[in-house]
Coordinates of C-alpha atoms and ligand atoms in Angstrom, one line a residue:
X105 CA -19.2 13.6 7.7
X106 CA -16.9 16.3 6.6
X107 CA -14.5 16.8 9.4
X108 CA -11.9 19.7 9.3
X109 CA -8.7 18.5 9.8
X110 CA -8.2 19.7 13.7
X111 CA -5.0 20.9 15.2
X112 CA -3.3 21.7 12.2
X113 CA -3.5 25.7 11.4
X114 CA -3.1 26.4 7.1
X115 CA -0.9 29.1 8.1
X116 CA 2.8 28.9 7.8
X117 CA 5.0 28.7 10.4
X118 CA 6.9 32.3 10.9
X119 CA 10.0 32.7 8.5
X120 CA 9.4 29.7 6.7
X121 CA 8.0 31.1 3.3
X122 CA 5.3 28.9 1.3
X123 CA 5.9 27.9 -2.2
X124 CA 3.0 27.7 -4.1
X125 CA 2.7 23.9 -5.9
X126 CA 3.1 24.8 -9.6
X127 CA 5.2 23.6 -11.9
X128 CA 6.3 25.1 -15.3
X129 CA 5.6 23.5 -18.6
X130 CA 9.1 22.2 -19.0
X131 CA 9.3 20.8 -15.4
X132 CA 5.9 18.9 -16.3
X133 CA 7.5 17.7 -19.3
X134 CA 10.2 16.7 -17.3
X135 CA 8.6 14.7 -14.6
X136 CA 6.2 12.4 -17.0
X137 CA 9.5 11.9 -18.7
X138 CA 11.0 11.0 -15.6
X139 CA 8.3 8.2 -14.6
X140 CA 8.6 6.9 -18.4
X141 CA 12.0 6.2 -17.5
X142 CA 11.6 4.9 -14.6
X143 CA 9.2 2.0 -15.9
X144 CA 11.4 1.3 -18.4
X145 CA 13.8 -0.6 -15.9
X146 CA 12.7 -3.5 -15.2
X147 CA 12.8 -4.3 -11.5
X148 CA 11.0 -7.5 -11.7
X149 CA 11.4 -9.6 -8.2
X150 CA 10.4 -12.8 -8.9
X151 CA 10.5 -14.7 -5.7
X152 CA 12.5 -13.9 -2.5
X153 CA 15.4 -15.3 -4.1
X154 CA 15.1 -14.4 -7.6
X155 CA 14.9 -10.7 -8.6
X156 CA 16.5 -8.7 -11.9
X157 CA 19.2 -7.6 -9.6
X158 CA 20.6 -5.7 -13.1
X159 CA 17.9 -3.6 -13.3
X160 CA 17.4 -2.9 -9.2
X161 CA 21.1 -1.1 -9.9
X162 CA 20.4 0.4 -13.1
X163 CA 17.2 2.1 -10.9
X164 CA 20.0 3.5 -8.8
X165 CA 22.1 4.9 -11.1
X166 CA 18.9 6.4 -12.9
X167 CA 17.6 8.7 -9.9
X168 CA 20.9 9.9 -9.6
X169 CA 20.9 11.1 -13.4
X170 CA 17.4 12.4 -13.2
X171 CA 17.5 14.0 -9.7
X172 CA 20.4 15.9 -9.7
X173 CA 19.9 18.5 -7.0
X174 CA 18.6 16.0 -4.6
X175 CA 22.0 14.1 -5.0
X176 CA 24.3 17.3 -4.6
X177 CA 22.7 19.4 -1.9
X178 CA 24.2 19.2 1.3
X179 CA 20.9 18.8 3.8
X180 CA 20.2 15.6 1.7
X181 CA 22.4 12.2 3.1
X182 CA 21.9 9.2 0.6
X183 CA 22.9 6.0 1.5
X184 CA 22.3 2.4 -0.7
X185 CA 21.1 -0.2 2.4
X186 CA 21.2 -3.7 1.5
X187 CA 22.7 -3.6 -1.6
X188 CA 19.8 -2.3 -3.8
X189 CA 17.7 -0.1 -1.8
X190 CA 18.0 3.9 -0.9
X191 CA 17.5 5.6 2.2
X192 CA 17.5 9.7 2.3
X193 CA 18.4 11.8 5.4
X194 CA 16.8 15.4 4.6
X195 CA 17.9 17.6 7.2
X196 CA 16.0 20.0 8.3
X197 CA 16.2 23.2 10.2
X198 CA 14.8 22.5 13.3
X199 CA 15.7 19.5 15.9
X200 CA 13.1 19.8 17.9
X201 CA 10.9 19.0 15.7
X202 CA 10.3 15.1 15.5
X203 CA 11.3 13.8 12.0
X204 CA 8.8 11.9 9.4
X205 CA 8.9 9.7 6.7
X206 CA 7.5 9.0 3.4
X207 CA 8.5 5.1 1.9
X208 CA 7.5 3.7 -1.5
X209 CA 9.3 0.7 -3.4
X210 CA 10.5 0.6 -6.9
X211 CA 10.1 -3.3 -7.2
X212 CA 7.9 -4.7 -9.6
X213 CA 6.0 -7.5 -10.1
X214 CA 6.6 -9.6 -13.0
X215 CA 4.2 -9.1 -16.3
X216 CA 3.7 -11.1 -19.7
X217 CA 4.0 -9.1 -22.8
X218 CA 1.5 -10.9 -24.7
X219 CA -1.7 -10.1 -22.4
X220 CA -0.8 -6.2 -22.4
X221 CA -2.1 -3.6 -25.0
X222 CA 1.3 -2.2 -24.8
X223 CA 4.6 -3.9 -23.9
X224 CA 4.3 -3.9 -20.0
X225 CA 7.7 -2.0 -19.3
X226 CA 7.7 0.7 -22.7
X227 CA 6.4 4.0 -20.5
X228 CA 4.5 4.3 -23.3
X229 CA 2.4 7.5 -23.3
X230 CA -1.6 7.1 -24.9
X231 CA -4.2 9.1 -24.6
X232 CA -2.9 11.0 -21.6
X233 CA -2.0 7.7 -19.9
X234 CA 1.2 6.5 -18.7
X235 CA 1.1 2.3 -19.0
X236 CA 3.8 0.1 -17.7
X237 CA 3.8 -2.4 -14.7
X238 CA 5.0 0.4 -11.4
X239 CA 3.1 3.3 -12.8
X240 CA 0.7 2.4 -10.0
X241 CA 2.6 0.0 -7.7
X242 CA 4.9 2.0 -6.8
X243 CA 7.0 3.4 -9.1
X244 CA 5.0 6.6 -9.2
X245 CA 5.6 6.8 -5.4
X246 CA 9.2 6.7 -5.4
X247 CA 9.4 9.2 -8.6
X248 CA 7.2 11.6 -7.1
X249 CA 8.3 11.4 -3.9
X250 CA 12.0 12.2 -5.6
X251 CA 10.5 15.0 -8.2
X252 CA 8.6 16.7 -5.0
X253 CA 11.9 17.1 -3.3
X254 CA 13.8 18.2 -6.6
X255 CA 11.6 21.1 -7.0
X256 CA 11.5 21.8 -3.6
X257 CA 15.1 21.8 -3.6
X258 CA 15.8 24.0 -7.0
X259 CA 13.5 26.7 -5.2
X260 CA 15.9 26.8 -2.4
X261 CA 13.3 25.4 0.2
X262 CA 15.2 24.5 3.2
X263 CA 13.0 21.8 5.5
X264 CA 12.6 22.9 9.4
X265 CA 11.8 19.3 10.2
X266 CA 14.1 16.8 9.6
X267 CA 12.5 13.3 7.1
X268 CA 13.7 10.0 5.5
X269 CA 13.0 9.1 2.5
X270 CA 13.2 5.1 2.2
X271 CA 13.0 3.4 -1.6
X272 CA 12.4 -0.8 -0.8
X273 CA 14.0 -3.1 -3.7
X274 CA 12.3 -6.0 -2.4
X275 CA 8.8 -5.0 -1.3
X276 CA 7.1 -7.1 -3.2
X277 CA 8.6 -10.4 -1.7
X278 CA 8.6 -9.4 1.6
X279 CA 10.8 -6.2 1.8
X280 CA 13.1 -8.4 4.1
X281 CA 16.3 -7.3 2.7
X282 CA 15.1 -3.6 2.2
X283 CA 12.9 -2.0 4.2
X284 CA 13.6 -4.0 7.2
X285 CA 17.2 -3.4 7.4
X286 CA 16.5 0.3 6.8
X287 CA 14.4 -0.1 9.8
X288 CA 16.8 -2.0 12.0
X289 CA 19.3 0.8 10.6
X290 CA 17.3 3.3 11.8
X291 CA 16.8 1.6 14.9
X292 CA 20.4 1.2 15.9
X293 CA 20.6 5.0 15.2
X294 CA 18.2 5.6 17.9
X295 CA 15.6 7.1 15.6
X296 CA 12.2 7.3 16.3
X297 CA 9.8 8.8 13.9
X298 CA 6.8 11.1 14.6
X299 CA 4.6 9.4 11.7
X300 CA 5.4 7.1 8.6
X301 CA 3.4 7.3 4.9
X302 CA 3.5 4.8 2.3
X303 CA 1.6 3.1 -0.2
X304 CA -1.7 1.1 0.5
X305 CA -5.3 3.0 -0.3
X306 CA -6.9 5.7 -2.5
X307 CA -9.7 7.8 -3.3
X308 CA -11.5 5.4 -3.9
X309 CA -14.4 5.2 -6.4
X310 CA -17.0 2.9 -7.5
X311 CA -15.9 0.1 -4.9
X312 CA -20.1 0.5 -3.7
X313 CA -22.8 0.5 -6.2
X314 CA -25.0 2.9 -4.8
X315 CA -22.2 5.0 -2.9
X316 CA -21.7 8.0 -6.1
X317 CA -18.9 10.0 -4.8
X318 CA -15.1 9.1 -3.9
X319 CA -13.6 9.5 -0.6
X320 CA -10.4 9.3 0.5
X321 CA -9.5 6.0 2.5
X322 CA -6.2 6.4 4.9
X323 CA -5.7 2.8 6.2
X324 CA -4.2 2.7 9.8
X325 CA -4.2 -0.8 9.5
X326 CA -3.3 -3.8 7.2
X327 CA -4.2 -7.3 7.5
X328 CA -1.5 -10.4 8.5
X329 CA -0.9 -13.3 6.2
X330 CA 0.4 -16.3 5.9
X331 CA 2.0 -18.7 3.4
X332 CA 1.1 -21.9 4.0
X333 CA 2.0 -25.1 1.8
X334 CA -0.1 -28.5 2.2
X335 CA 1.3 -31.7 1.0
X336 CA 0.4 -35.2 0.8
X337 CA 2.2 -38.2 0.7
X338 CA 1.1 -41.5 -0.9
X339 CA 2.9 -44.5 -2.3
X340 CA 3.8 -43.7 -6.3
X341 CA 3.0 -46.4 -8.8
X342 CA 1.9 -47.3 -12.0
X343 CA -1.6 -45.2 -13.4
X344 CA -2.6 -48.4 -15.0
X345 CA -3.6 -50.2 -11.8
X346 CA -4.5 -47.1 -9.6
X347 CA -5.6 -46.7 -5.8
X348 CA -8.9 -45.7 -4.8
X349 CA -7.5 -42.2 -3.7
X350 CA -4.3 -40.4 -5.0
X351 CA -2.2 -37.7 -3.4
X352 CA -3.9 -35.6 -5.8
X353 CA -7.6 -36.3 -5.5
X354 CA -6.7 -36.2 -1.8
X355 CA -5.1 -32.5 -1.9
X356 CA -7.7 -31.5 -4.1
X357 CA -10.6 -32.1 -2.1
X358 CA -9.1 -30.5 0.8
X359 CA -8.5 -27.5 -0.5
X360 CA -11.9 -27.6 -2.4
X361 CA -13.2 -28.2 1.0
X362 CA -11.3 -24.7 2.4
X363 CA -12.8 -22.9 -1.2
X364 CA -16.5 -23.9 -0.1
X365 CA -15.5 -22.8 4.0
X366 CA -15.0 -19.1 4.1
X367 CA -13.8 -18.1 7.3
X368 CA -15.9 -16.5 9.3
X369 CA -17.5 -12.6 8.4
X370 CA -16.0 -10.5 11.0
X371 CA -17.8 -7.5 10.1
X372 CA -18.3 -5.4 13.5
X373 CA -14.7 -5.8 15.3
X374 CA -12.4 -4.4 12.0
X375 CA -12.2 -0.9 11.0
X376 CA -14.7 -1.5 8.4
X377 CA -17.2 -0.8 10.6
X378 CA -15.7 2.9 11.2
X379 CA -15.0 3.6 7.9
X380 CA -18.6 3.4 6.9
X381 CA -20.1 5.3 9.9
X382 CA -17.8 7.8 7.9
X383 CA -19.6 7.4 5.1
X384 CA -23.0 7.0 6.2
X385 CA -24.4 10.5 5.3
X386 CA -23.0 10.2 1.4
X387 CA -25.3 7.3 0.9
X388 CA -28.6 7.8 0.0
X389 CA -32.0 6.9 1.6
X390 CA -32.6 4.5 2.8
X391 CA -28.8 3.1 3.0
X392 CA -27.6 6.3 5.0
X393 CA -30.6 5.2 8.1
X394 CA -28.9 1.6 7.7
X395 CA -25.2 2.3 8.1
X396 CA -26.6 5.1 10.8
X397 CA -27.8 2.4 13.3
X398 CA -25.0 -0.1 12.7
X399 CA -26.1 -1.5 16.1
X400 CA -29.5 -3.0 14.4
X401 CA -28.3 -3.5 10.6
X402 CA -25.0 -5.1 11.7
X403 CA -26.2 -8.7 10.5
X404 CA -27.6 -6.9 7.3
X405 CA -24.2 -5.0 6.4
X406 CA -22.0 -7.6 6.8
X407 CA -24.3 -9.6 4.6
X408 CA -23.8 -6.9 2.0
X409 CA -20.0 -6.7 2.5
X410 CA -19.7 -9.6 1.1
X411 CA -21.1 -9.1 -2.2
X412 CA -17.5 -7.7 -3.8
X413 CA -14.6 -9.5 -3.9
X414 CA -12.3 -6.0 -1.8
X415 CA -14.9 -5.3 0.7
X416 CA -15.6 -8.8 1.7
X417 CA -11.7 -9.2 1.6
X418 CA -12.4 -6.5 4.3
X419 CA -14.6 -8.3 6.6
X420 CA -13.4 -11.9 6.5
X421 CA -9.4 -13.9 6.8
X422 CA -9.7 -14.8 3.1
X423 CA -7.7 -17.9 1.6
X424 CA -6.3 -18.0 -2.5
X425 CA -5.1 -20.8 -4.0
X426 CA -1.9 -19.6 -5.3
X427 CA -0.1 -22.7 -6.5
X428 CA -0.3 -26.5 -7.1
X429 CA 1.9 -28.9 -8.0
X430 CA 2.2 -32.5 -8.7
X431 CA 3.2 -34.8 -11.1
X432 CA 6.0 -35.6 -13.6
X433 CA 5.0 -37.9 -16.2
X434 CA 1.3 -39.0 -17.7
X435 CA 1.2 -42.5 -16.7
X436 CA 3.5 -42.2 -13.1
X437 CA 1.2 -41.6 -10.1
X438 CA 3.3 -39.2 -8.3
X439 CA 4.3 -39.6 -4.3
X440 CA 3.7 -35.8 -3.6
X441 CA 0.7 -33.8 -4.4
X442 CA 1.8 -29.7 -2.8
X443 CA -0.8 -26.7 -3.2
X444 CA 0.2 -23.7 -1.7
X445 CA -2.0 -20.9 -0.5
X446 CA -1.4 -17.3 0.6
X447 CA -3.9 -16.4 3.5
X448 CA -4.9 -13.0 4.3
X449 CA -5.6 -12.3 8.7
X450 CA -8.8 -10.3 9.4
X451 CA -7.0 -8.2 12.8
X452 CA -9.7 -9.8 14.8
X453 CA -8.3 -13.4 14.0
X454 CA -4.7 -14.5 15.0
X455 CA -2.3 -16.5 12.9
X456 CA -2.7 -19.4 15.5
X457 CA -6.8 -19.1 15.0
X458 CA -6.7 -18.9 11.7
X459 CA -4.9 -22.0 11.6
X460 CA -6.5 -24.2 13.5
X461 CA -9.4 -23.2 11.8
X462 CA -7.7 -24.5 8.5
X463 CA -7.0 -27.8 9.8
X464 CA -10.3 -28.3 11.0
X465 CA -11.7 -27.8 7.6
X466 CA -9.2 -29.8 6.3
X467 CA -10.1 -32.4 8.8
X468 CA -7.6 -35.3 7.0
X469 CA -4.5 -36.0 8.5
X470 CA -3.2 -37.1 5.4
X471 CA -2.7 -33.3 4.5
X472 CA 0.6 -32.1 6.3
X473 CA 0.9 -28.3 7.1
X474 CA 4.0 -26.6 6.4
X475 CA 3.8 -22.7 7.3
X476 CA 6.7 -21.1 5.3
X477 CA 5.8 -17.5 6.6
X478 CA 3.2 -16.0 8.9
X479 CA 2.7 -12.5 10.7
X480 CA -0.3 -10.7 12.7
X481 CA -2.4 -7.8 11.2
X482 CA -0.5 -5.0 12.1
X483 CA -1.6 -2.3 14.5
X484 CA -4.3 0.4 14.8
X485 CA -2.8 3.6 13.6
X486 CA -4.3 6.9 15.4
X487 CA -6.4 9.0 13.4
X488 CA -7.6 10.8 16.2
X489 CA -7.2 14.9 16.1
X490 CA -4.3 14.8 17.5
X491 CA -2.7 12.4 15.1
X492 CA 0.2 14.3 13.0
X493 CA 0.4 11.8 10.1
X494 CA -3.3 11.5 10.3
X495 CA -4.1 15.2 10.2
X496 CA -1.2 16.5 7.8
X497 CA -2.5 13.8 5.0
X498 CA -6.4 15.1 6.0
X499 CA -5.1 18.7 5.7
X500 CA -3.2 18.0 2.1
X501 CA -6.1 16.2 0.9
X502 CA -8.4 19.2 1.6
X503 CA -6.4 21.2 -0.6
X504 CA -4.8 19.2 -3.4
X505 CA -8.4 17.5 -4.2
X506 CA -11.1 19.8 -2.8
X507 CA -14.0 17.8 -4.3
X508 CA -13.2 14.9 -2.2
X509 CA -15.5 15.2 0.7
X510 CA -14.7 12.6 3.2
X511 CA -11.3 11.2 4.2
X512 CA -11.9 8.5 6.6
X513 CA -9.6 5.9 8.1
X514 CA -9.6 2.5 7.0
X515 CA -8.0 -1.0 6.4
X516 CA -5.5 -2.4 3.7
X517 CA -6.3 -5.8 2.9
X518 CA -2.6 -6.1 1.0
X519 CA 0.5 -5.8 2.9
X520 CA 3.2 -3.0 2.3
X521 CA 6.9 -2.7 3.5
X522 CA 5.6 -0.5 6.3
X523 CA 5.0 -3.5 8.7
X524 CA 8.8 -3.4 8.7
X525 CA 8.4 -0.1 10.8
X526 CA 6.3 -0.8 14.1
X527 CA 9.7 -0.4 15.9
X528 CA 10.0 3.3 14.7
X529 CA 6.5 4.8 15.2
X530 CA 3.0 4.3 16.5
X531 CA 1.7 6.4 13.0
X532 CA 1.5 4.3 10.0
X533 CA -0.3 5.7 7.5
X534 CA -1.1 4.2 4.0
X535 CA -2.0 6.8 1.4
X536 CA -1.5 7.0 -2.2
X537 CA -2.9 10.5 -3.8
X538 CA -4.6 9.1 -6.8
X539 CA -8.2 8.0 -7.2
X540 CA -8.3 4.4 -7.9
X541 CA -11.7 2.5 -9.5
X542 CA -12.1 -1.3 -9.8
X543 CA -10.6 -1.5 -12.8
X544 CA -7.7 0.6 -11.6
X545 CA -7.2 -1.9 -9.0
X546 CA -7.7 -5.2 -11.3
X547 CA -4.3 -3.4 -13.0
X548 CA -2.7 -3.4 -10.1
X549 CA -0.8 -7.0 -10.7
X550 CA -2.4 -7.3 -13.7
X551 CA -2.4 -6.0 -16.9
X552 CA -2.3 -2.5 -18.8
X553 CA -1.6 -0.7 -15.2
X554 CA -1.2 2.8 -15.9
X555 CA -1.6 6.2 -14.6
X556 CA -2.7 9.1 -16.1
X557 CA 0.2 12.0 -16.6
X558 CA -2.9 14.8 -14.9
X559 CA -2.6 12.2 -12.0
X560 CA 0.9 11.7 -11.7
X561 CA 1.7 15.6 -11.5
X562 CA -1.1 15.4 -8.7
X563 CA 1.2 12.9 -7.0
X564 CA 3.9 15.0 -7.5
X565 CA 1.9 18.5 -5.8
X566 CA 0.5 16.3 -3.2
X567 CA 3.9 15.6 -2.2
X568 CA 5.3 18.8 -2.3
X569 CA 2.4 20.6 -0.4
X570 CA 2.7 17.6 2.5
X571 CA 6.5 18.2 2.6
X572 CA 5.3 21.4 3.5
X573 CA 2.6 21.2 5.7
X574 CA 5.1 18.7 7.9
X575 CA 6.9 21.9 8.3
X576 CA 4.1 24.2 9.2
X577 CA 2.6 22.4 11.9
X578 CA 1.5 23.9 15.5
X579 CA -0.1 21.8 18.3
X580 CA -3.6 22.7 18.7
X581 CA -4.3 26.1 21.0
X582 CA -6.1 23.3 23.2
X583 CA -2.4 22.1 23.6
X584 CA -1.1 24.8 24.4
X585 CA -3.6 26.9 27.0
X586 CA -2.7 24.0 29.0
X587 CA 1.7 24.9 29.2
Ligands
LIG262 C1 -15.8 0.6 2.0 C2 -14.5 0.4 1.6 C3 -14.3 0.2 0.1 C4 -12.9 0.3 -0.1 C5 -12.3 -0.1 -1.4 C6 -10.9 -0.3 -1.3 C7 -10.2 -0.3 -2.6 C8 -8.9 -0.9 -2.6 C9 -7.9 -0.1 -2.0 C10 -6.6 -0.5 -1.9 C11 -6.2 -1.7 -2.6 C12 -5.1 -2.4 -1.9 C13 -3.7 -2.1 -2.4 C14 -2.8 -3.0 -1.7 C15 -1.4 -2.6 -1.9 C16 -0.6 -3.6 -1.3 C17 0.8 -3.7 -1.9 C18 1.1 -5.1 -2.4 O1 0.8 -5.5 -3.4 N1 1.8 -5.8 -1.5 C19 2.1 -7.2 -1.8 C20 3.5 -7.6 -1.3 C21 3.7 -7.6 0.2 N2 4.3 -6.6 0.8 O2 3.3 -8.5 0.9 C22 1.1 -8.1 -1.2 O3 1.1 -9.3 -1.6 O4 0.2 -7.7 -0.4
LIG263 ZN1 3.3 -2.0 -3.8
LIG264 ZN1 2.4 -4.9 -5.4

């Protein structure tokens, strides 16, 4: 299961001279100090037409105070696309060389003081631990992604290959207004990129009971969702003489119906399936025969993948219930009942399937359908040897976390502003160094997120050694026998 990294040689490229990934006390100081800041602004986005738009240009006036060197050094071009977010040109030595780039978002989403240990955007610092709403999604992204560059930068690293780094305001409502006019930006520019990484999986550890060890998911893929609103309409009246059935009671059975329906277990045609012939050896007896001979345990696995709330999010379209209103006044039986639900795409289903599927479920045609967004998963990343993005993350992962034995592709069952970026490269690739555990990942959203400062600086090497390895790259000597 432990595959080397192919293709890619740990040896520098000639006259480009390595700088080894440590960091002083004062610069470690710095950086925590940094990311405490950074949570302190409070970039809520609310909805896609609500957001603190305050804070998203206080954020912008903050990374210039705290990164000064990547602000005032000529190979870096910063530019503010759609009003709030930041897109950096680094310029690097060599044109040949197809550029890359690394994309986090410094949105938040919203959080209520009173559930949180500590007030959700203080950057207070206990026991070791960062907490604040960002320090896992994504604030600690776009700060490390900044800090890697800064210290690259103050040790007079020059780049050979050219990268952008792009910093969404709006990711979590869609990214509409950032990361997709950076992309249509970059478009127009004629820019193509050789690979993309962003946020979207971990080392992850403790998702499966009897699976001990963490491994290091790279999703190539993440699901399509879509926003869909039911409503019914019945005749208002008095609640002292009511009908036999009520906008209400009618939206509420149907979606109880769609609660007691899950769509279909697609376990076999999703990446799932790969990622745990991946992992098949780290499990012990007799789990590692079963996830061996996937073409006789199929029904079993998919059976088992459903037992946790993520992995059977990994094998099936799943549906939440995400809002529901009706009703103004105790004794007025209201016209309009509304419940709103935000439905996630297995890639073997389609928006249309998953649709029709809906309505059948539904089966009352009393319940109107109103789809107010809707996209396809997105598409199958390489992670093949020859795979750049794929192999450079594989390669840093070796050596920033040694102990991790297997780095595997896999899927993303949230969405992330890189769907906004199909037109600029076949090699998406969603990768956050840090090891996440469930409760990590209940945080995430929800309350007392935080991130370790031993983690953070991780984040902050990681980055640094990948901006690095970008540069030292050679095609494989299979490549090049045949020139
Ligand atoms: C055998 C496999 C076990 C694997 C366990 C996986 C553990 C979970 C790993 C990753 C969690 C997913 C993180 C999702 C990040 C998505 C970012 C986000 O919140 N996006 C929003 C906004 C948007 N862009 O749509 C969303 O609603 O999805
Ligand atoms: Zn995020
Ligand atoms: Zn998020």
């Amino acid at each position: 299961t432990v595959s080397r990294p192919m293709g890619l040689r740990g040896k520098q490229q000639q006259g480009t001279s390595r700088i080894p990934s440590q960091f002083h006390k004062e610069e470690r100081v710095a950086m925590k100090e940094a990311l405490k800041g950074a949570i302190q602004i409070p970039t809520v986005s609310f909805s896609p037409k609500e957001s603190n738009t305050t804070a998203l240009a206080e954020f912008g006036e903050y990374i210039r105070k705290v990164f000064p060197t990547v602000f005032s050094t000529s190979c870096v071009q910063h530019e503010v696309v759609g009003e709030y977010s930041h897109l950096f040109t680094v310029q690097g030595l060599d044109p040949s060389l197809q550029p890359y780039m690394l994309l986090a978002h410094f949105d938040v989403v919203p959080a209520s003081e009173e559930d949180w240990e500590v007030p959700p955007f203080s950057g207070l610092e206990r026991d070791g631990f960062i907490y604040g709403r960002g320090t896992l999604d994504n604030k600690n992204s776009v700060m490390a992604i900044l800090q890697a560059l800064e210290l690259l930068l103050i040790r007079n690293y020059i780049p050979r290959r050219s990268f952008f780094i792009a910093l969404g305001h709006d990711e979590e409502v869609s990214g509409m207004n950032g990361a997709q006019k950076i992309s249509a930006l970059l478009q127009a520019r004629g820019i193509q990129l050789a690979f993309l990484v962003d946020e979207g999986s971990f080392i992850v550890d403790g998702f499966i009971p009897s699976l001990k060890k963490p491994f290091a998911m790279i999703s190539v893929s993440e699901k399509g969702a879509i926003n869909l609103m039911l409503q019914v309409n019945m005749t208002p009246g008095h609640s002292s003489a009511p009908p036999k059935e009520t906008s209400i009671g009618i939206l509420a059975a149907a979606v109880s119906r769609l609660e007691q329906a899950p769509m279909p277990n697609m376990f076999g045609s999703g990446s799932l399936k790969t990622t745990l012939q991946h992992l098949a050896n780290e499990f012990p007896f007799p789990t590692n025969l079963i996830l061996s001979n996937l073409w006789l345990f199929q029904p079993l696995v998919s059976r088992m993948m459903e037992r946790n709330y993520v992995t059977n999010a990994m094998v099936r379209t799943t549906i939440a219930l995400t809002m529901f209103n009706a009703g103004v006044k105790v004794n007025v039986i209201p016209s309009t009942a509304q419940a709103t639900m935000n439905i996630r795409i297995h890639p073997a289903q389609t928006v249309q399937e998953v649709l029709e599927l809906v309505k059948n479920i539904v089966a009352d045609d009393r319940v109107q359908f109103h789809v107010l967004s809707a996209f396809d998963s997105l598409p199958v990343s390489p992670s093949d040897d020859q795979a750049l993005g794929y192999q450079l993350l594989h390669q840093t992962i070796r050596s920033v976390f040694p102990e991790v034995s297997v780095v595997t592709p896999g899927i993303c069952i949230g969405n992330t502003d890189s769907r906004h970026f199909t037109n600029l490269t076949t090699g998406i690739y969603r990768f956050n160094p840090l090891y996440l555990q469930p409760q990590d990942f209940s945080s995430v959203h929800g309350i007392n997120e935080k991130i370790s400062v031993q983690a953070y600086e991780t984040q902050v090497k990681f980055i640094f050694e990948l901006i690095q390895n970008a540069d030292t790259y050679q095609r494989p000597v299979s490549d090049l026998h045949e020139l």
